[in-house]
Tab-separated table of C-alpha atoms in Angstrom:
chain	number	residue	atom	x	y	z
U	32	UNK	CA	25.272	38.178	-29.896
U	33	UNK	CA	25.893	35.392	-32.427
U	34	UNK	CA	27.004	36.017	-35.980
U	35	UNK	CA	27.681	33.934	-39.053
U	36	UNK	CA	29.164	34.348	-42.533
U	37	UNK	CA	26.268	33.682	-44.895
U	38	UNK	CA	25.971	34.431	-48.610
U	39	UNK	CA	29.263	36.298	-48.419
U	40	UNK	CA	28.196	38.728	-45.682
U	41	UNK	CA	27.987	38.805	-41.883
U	42	UNK	CA	24.540	38.149	-40.422
U	43	UNK	CA	23.801	38.771	-36.754
U	44	UNK	CA	21.222	36.425	-35.264
U	45	UNK	CA	19.650	35.177	-32.040
U	46	UNK	CA	18.070	31.853	-31.166
U	47	UNK	CA	15.435	31.047	-28.571
U	48	UNK	CA	14.160	27.720	-27.278
U	49	UNK	CA	15.175	24.107	-27.711
U	50	UNK	CA	17.363	23.486	-30.796
U	51	UNK	CA	15.727	20.064	-31.101
U	52	UNK	CA	12.271	21.647	-31.535
U	53	UNK	CA	10.764	22.493	-34.965
U	54	UNK	CA	12.554	25.625	-36.234
U	55	UNK	CA	10.862	28.937	-36.981
U	56	UNK	CA	12.739	31.637	-38.907
U	57	UNK	CA	11.603	35.222	-38.260
U	58	UNK	CA	12.306	37.779	-41.008
U	59	UNK	CA	11.749	41.406	-40.048
U	60	UNK	CA	10.787	44.345	-42.257
U	61	UNK	CA	12.507	47.322	-43.792
U	62	UNK	CA	15.143	49.083	-41.737
U	63	UNK	CA	14.167	47.160	-38.625
U	64	UNK	CA	16.502	44.908	-36.618
U	65	UNK	CA	15.571	41.635	-34.967
U	66	UNK	CA	14.886	43.447	-31.699
U	67	UNK	CA	11.648	44.738	-33.246
U	68	UNK	CA	10.072	41.307	-32.783
U	69	UNK	CA	8.126	41.718	-29.528
U	70	UNK	CA	9.573	39.691	-26.660
U	71	UNK	CA	6.125	38.299	-25.868
U	72	UNK	CA	5.705	37.175	-29.476
U	73	UNK	CA	9.053	35.373	-29.556
U	74	UNK	CA	8.467	33.906	-26.096
U	75	UNK	CA	5.012	32.747	-27.140
U	76	UNK	CA	6.435	30.824	-30.076
U	77	UNK	CA	8.942	29.150	-27.744
U	78	UNK	CA	6.128	28.218	-25.357
U	79	UNK	CA	4.283	26.665	-28.299
U	80	UNK	CA	7.249	24.324	-28.738
U	81	UNK	CA	9.318	25.974	-31.470
U	82	UNK	CA	12.995	26.816	-31.858
U	83	UNK	CA	13.025	30.465	-32.923
U	84	UNK	CA	15.732	32.055	-35.062
U	85	UNK	CA	15.677	35.824	-35.642
U	86	UNK	CA	18.285	37.838	-37.528
U	87	UNK	CA	19.180	41.300	-38.750
U	88	UNK	CA	18.710	41.601	-42.504
U	89	UNK	CA	21.657	42.880	-44.502
U	90	UNK	CA	22.117	46.640	-44.202
U	91	UNK	CA	20.401	46.653	-40.811
U	92	UNK	CA	21.318	46.223	-37.179
U	93	UNK	CA	24.567	44.356	-36.550
U	94	UNK	CA	24.651	42.598	-39.925
U	95	UNK	CA	26.835	43.769	-42.804
U	96	UNK	CA	26.077	47.282	-43.994
U	97	UNK	CA	26.368	48.722	-47.484
U	98	UNK	CA	27.107	52.344	-46.657
U	99	UNK	CA	29.984	52.289	-49.130
U	100	UNK	CA	27.351	52.253	-51.890
U	101	UNK	CA	25.865	55.545	-50.758
U	102	UNK	CA	22.284	56.560	-50.060
U	103	UNK	CA	19.798	56.446	-52.959
U	104	UNK	CA	17.729	59.401	-54.132
U	105	UNK	CA	14.313	58.362	-52.834
U	106	UNK	CA	12.349	61.026	-54.715
U	107	UNK	CA	13.897	60.017	-58.040
U	108	UNK	CA	13.484	56.324	-57.270
U	109	UNK	CA	9.820	56.855	-56.350
U	110	UNK	CA	9.205	58.714	-59.625
U	111	UNK	CA	10.887	55.970	-61.666
U	112	UNK	CA	8.831	53.351	-59.820
U	113	UNK	CA	5.587	55.213	-60.594
U	114	UNK	CA	6.538	55.442	-64.281
U	115	UNK	CA	7.538	51.781	-64.455
U	116	UNK	CA	11.127	52.596	-65.303
U	117	UNK	CA	13.897	50.191	-64.241
U	118	UNK	CA	15.498	50.910	-60.888
U	119	UNK	CA	19.119	50.348	-59.977
U	120	UNK	CA	19.441	48.988	-56.460
U	121	UNK	CA	22.375	47.981	-54.283
U	122	UNK	CA	20.823	44.503	-53.972
U	123	UNK	CA	17.443	42.837	-54.448
U	124	UNK	CA	14.976	40.887	-52.357
U	125	UNK	CA	16.328	37.764	-54.074
U	126	UNK	CA	19.715	38.510	-52.516
U	127	UNK	CA	18.066	38.939	-49.126
U	128	UNK	CA	16.214	35.635	-49.524
U	129	UNK	CA	19.544	33.989	-50.307
U	130	UNK	CA	20.903	35.514	-47.077
U	131	UNK	CA	18.116	33.857	-45.089
U	132	UNK	CA	18.669	30.537	-46.838
U	133	UNK	CA	22.413	30.691	-46.176
U	134	UNK	CA	21.717	31.408	-42.502
U	135	UNK	CA	19.577	28.274	-42.224
U	136	UNK	CA	22.251	26.240	-43.988
U	137	UNK	CA	24.991	27.654	-41.777
U	138	UNK	CA	22.996	26.719	-38.684
U	139	UNK	CA	22.501	23.189	-39.978
U	140	UNK	CA	18.742	23.580	-40.430
U	141	UNK	CA	17.322	21.726	-43.405
U	142	UNK	CA	13.851	23.279	-43.387
U	143	UNK	CA	12.002	25.774	-41.218
U	144	UNK	CA	8.668	27.457	-40.753
U	145	UNK	CA	9.081	31.028	-42.030
U	146	UNK	CA	7.319	34.062	-40.553
U	147	UNK	CA	7.934	37.364	-42.323
U	148	UNK	CA	6.646	40.857	-41.580
U	149	UNK	CA	6.279	43.538	-44.274
U	150	UNK	CA	9.467	43.356	-46.378
U	151	UNK	CA	10.252	40.201	-44.419
U	152	UNK	CA	7.038	38.685	-45.768
U	153	UNK	CA	8.232	39.442	-49.293
U	154	UNK	CA	11.557	37.756	-48.577
U	155	UNK	CA	9.696	34.781	-47.115
U	156	UNK	CA	7.523	34.544	-50.229
U	157	UNK	CA	10.634	34.291	-52.405
U	158	UNK	CA	12.155	31.679	-50.093
U	159	UNK	CA	9.010	29.531	-50.219
U	160	UNK	CA	8.734	29.776	-54.000
U	161	UNK	CA	12.376	29.314	-54.939
U	162	UNK	CA	13.377	26.819	-52.252
U	163	UNK	CA	10.272	24.725	-51.500
U	164	UNK	CA	12.231	21.949	-49.798
U	165	UNK	CA	13.553	24.422	-47.221
U	166	UNK	CA	10.267	26.015	-46.129
U	167	UNK	CA	7.794	23.999	-44.040
U	168	UNK	CA	5.195	26.778	-43.984
U	169	UNK	CA	4.964	30.498	-44.667
U	170	UNK	CA	3.250	33.175	-42.591
U	171	UNK	CA	3.177	36.463	-44.493
U	172	UNK	CA	2.198	39.365	-42.226
U	173	UNK	CA	1.303	42.905	-43.452
U	174	UNK	CA	3.074	42.229	-46.742
U	175	UNK	CA	2.365	42.367	-50.479
U	176	UNK	CA	2.764	40.589	-53.808
U	177	UNK	CA	4.338	43.667	-55.386
U	178	UNK	CA	1.670	43.816	-58.088
U	179	UNK	CA	1.975	47.310	-59.674
U	180	UNK	CA	-1.771	47.941	-59.716
U	181	UNK	CA	-2.094	47.658	-55.919
U	182	UNK	CA	-2.687	50.816	-53.891
U	183	UNK	CA	0.334	52.435	-52.297
U	184	UNK	CA	0.880	53.976	-48.880
U	185	UNK	CA	-1.358	56.737	-47.626
U	186	UNK	CA	0.030	60.224	-48.144
U	187	UNK	CA	0.769	60.539	-44.432
U	188	UNK	CA	2.637	57.230	-44.343
U	189	UNK	CA	4.626	58.008	-47.487
U	190	UNK	CA	5.690	61.425	-46.221
U	191	UNK	CA	6.589	60.051	-42.795
U	192	UNK	CA	8.886	57.465	-44.351
U	193	UNK	CA	10.565	59.805	-46.825
U	194	UNK	CA	11.220	62.704	-44.456
U	195	UNK	CA	14.364	62.114	-42.462
U	196	UNK	CA	15.650	64.131	-39.502
U	197	UNK	CA	17.449	67.401	-40.302
U	198	UNK	CA	20.542	66.079	-38.540
U	199	UNK	CA	20.892	62.272	-38.840
U	200	UNK	CA	23.676	62.373	-36.246
U	201	UNK	CA	21.386	63.869	-33.612
U	202	UNK	CA	19.915	60.981	-31.629
U	203	UNK	CA	17.045	63.062	-30.279
U	204	UNK	CA	16.003	64.119	-33.797
U	205	UNK	CA	16.283	60.573	-35.126
U	206	UNK	CA	14.226	59.138	-32.288
U	207	UNK	CA	11.594	61.861	-32.658
U	208	UNK	CA	11.265	61.105	-36.380
U	209	UNK	CA	11.055	57.357	-35.738
U	210	UNK	CA	8.356	57.946	-33.122
U	211	UNK	CA	6.334	59.960	-35.628
U	212	UNK	CA	6.655	57.214	-38.261
U	213	UNK	CA	5.550	54.483	-35.854
U	214	UNK	CA	2.543	56.512	-34.721
U	215	UNK	CA	1.492	57.174	-38.346
U	216	UNK	CA	1.703	53.539	-39.463
U	217	UNK	CA	0.548	51.980	-36.163
U	218	UNK	CA	-2.774	50.351	-35.339
U	219	UNK	CA	-5.474	52.977	-34.715
U	220	UNK	CA	-7.608	50.576	-32.673
U	221	UNK	CA	-4.656	49.191	-30.712
U	222	UNK	CA	-2.198	52.016	-29.944
U	223	UNK	CA	1.078	50.776	-28.535
U	224	UNK	CA	1.878	52.419	-25.175
U	225	UNK	CA	4.351	55.280	-25.548
U	226	UNK	CA	6.881	53.745	-23.162
U	227	UNK	CA	6.998	50.574	-25.250
U	228	UNK	CA	7.449	52.566	-28.454
U	229	UNK	CA	10.258	54.581	-26.895
U	230	UNK	CA	12.000	51.360	-25.848
U	231	UNK	CA	11.710	49.939	-29.374
U	232	UNK	CA	13.066	53.139	-30.899
U	233	UNK	CA	16.045	53.334	-28.549
U	234	UNK	CA	16.912	49.719	-29.272
U	235	UNK	CA	16.703	50.297	-33.010
U	236	UNK	CA	18.857	53.436	-32.835
U	237	UNK	CA	21.527	51.770	-30.735
U	238	UNK	CA	21.610	48.615	-32.839
U	239	UNK	CA	21.363	50.188	-36.282
U	240	UNK	CA	24.368	52.470	-36.368
U	241	UNK	CA	22.503	55.619	-35.342
U	242	UNK	CA	19.109	54.703	-36.772
U	243	UNK	CA	20.227	53.062	-40.007
U	244	UNK	CA	18.312	55.434	-42.304
U	245	UNK	CA	20.639	54.960	-45.302
U	246	UNK	CA	20.281	51.186	-45.040
U	247	UNK	CA	16.498	51.485	-44.820
U	248	UNK	CA	16.550	53.668	-47.940
U	249	UNK	CA	18.562	51.064	-49.843
U	250	UNK	CA	16.136	48.371	-48.696
U	251	UNK	CA	13.198	50.524	-49.825
U	252	UNK	CA	14.686	50.776	-53.321
U	253	UNK	CA	15.393	47.027	-53.286
U	254	UNK	CA	11.691	46.365	-52.662
U	255	UNK	CA	10.671	48.625	-55.538
U	256	UNK	CA	13.331	47.224	-57.874
U	257	UNK	CA	12.313	43.620	-57.173
U	258	UNK	CA	8.956	44.143	-58.859
U	259	UNK	CA	5.891	41.938	-59.161
U	260	UNK	CA	5.961	38.516	-57.442
U	261	UNK	CA	2.462	37.425	-58.503
U	262	UNK	CA	3.616	34.676	-60.854
U	263	UNK	CA	6.182	33.506	-58.311
U	264	UNK	CA	3.546	33.289	-55.579
U	265	UNK	CA	1.470	30.947	-57.713
U	266	UNK	CA	4.278	28.373	-57.506
U	267	UNK	CA	4.319	28.183	-53.688
U	268	UNK	CA	3.344	24.722	-52.461
U	269	UNK	CA	3.794	24.891	-48.677
U	270	UNK	CA	0.933	25.871	-46.317
U	271	UNK	CA	0.496	29.657	-46.307
U	272	UNK	CA	-1.188	32.010	-43.842
U	273	UNK	CA	-1.607	35.671	-44.767
U	274	UNK	CA	-2.341	38.097	-41.912
U	275	UNK	CA	-3.168	41.715	-42.652
U	276	UNK	CA	-4.550	44.687	-40.814
U	277	UNK	CA	-7.652	46.330	-42.260
U	278	UNK	CA	-6.272	49.733	-41.210
U	279	UNK	CA	-2.738	49.344	-42.599
U	280	UNK	CA	-1.729	52.741	-44.085
U	281	UNK	CA	1.634	51.562	-45.445
U	282	UNK	CA	0.597	48.416	-47.311
U	283	UNK	CA	-3.199	48.727	-47.583
U	284	UNK	CA	-5.449	45.719	-47.035
U	285	UNK	CA	-5.701	45.110	-50.792
U	286	UNK	CA	-2.032	44.063	-50.697
U	287	UNK	CA	-2.733	41.238	-48.256
U	288	UNK	CA	-5.875	40.179	-50.101
U	289	UNK	CA	-3.937	40.040	-53.369
U	290	UNK	CA	-1.108	38.045	-51.780
U	291	UNK	CA	-3.538	35.408	-50.537
U	292	UNK	CA	-5.411	35.346	-53.849
U	293	UNK	CA	-2.193	34.656	-55.743
U	294	UNK	CA	-1.617	31.455	-53.717
U	295	UNK	CA	-4.405	28.964	-54.412
U	296	UNK	CA	-4.290	27.245	-51.016
U	297	UNK	CA	-3.547	30.272	-48.779
U	298	UNK	CA	-5.634	31.266	-45.770
U	299	UNK	CA	-6.275	34.968	-45.210
U	300	UNK	CA	-6.944	36.500	-41.804
U	301	UNK	CA	-7.904	40.167	-41.664
U	302	UNK	CA	-7.749	42.030	-38.356
U	303	UNK	CA	-9.949	45.096	-38.083
U	304	UNK	CA	-8.231	48.131	-36.583
U	305	UNK	CA	-4.714	46.742	-37.083
U	306	UNK	CA	-2.158	48.888	-38.865
U	307	UNK	CA	1.437	48.192	-39.809
U	308	UNK	CA	2.825	47.070	-36.464
U	309	UNK	CA	2.699	44.446	-33.709
U	310	UNK	CA	0.589	46.026	-30.966
U	311	UNK	CA	0.746	44.163	-27.655
U	312	UNK	CA	-3.065	43.914	-27.567
U	313	UNK	CA	-2.954	41.558	-30.580
U	314	UNK	CA	-0.125	39.308	-29.440
U	315	UNK	CA	-2.329	36.457	-28.196
U	316	UNK	CA	-4.491	36.541	-31.312
U	317	UNK	CA	-1.483	36.447	-33.635
U	318	UNK	CA	0.115	33.613	-31.682
U	319	UNK	CA	-3.129	31.606	-31.725
U	320	UNK	CA	-3.418	31.981	-35.490
U	321	UNK	CA	0.197	31.015	-36.065
U	322	UNK	CA	-0.063	28.061	-33.687
U	323	UNK	CA	-3.015	26.700	-35.682
U	324	UNK	CA	-1.186	27.295	-38.946
U	325	UNK	CA	2.109	25.709	-37.954
U	326	UNK	CA	0.287	22.670	-36.600
U	327	UNK	CA	-1.641	22.201	-39.834
U	328	UNK	CA	-5.083	23.231	-38.568
U	329	UNK	CA	-5.583	26.454	-40.518
U	330	UNK	CA	-7.239	24.712	-43.461
U	331	UNK	CA	-10.208	23.857	-41.243
U	332	UNK	CA	-13.268	26.094	-41.423
U	333	UNK	CA	-13.422	27.943	-38.140
U	334	UNK	CA	-14.707	31.133	-36.605
U	335	UNK	CA	-12.405	34.157	-36.496
U	336	UNK	CA	-10.347	34.574	-33.342
U	337	UNK	CA	-11.485	37.599	-31.397
U	338	UNK	CA	-13.859	40.320	-32.447
U	339	UNK	CA	-13.190	42.053	-35.695
U	340	UNK	CA	-11.111	39.346	-37.346
U	341	UNK	CA	-12.274	37.491	-40.401
U	342	UNK	CA	-10.779	34.329	-41.785
U	343	UNK	CA	-11.107	32.979	-45.288
U	344	UNK	CA	-9.721	29.656	-46.468
U	345	UNK	CA	-9.656	28.208	-49.924
């Protein structure tokens, strides 16, 4: 496993494909290490002719942790967020975007295509807006602009995220809780096979220092503390594709629609029945969309890929 000192911290990363090929930087979501990117998704990008870089965000996986700062009070932070009060966080999404930028610089990559999922999409949005010369294109998947008026998670999704295991040191309890969370936020029309979910959960537990719940909590507060990116999104100049599931219970569809609307030239692709995950049944469709986007063909008017998807371009 490779690692690099970037932005003053250690970042663990992996690369796939030919280093001479166009680079793609994958940024994963909250509390989730790089191993959460499906192997078939990463392999598909390599087959399309890209050099893929994936990494563990700070406070996750094998990258630098911030346990010395303690775990935040999620209930209090949620209340403050609802009331619009300022939140104190261990770091912000801006810091995490600077991590990603420093990783690219450390690897000698001048500019890359950026694909971000959930919180990773938010980090990618900041990268594209603040460092336009370093981002060739942005693909924002199941993410949000952070606009305060947008709907929040469903009650089931919110409770699943906020309820931790009774004993965080008990691997069985941690894995059972993670399984429940993934089932709640997953795609109702495309359920991931249980064996595949179990494999993902075991990998996350083993890589994230026993599940990494405290780090995920700090990242959750960082998202809330980073606020509204609507004005920032309006400054993005690179090609942008927004992909969102119509059945996402964590970041409802309105979040993806708003993200695309905030970027004048963005393309929006909505997938019916998709939740907040990467089900194997949608891998080919996602790869086809991204292939079109990264090769500059997404601006063309075309029919949606597969039943249930709808594509809008402006």
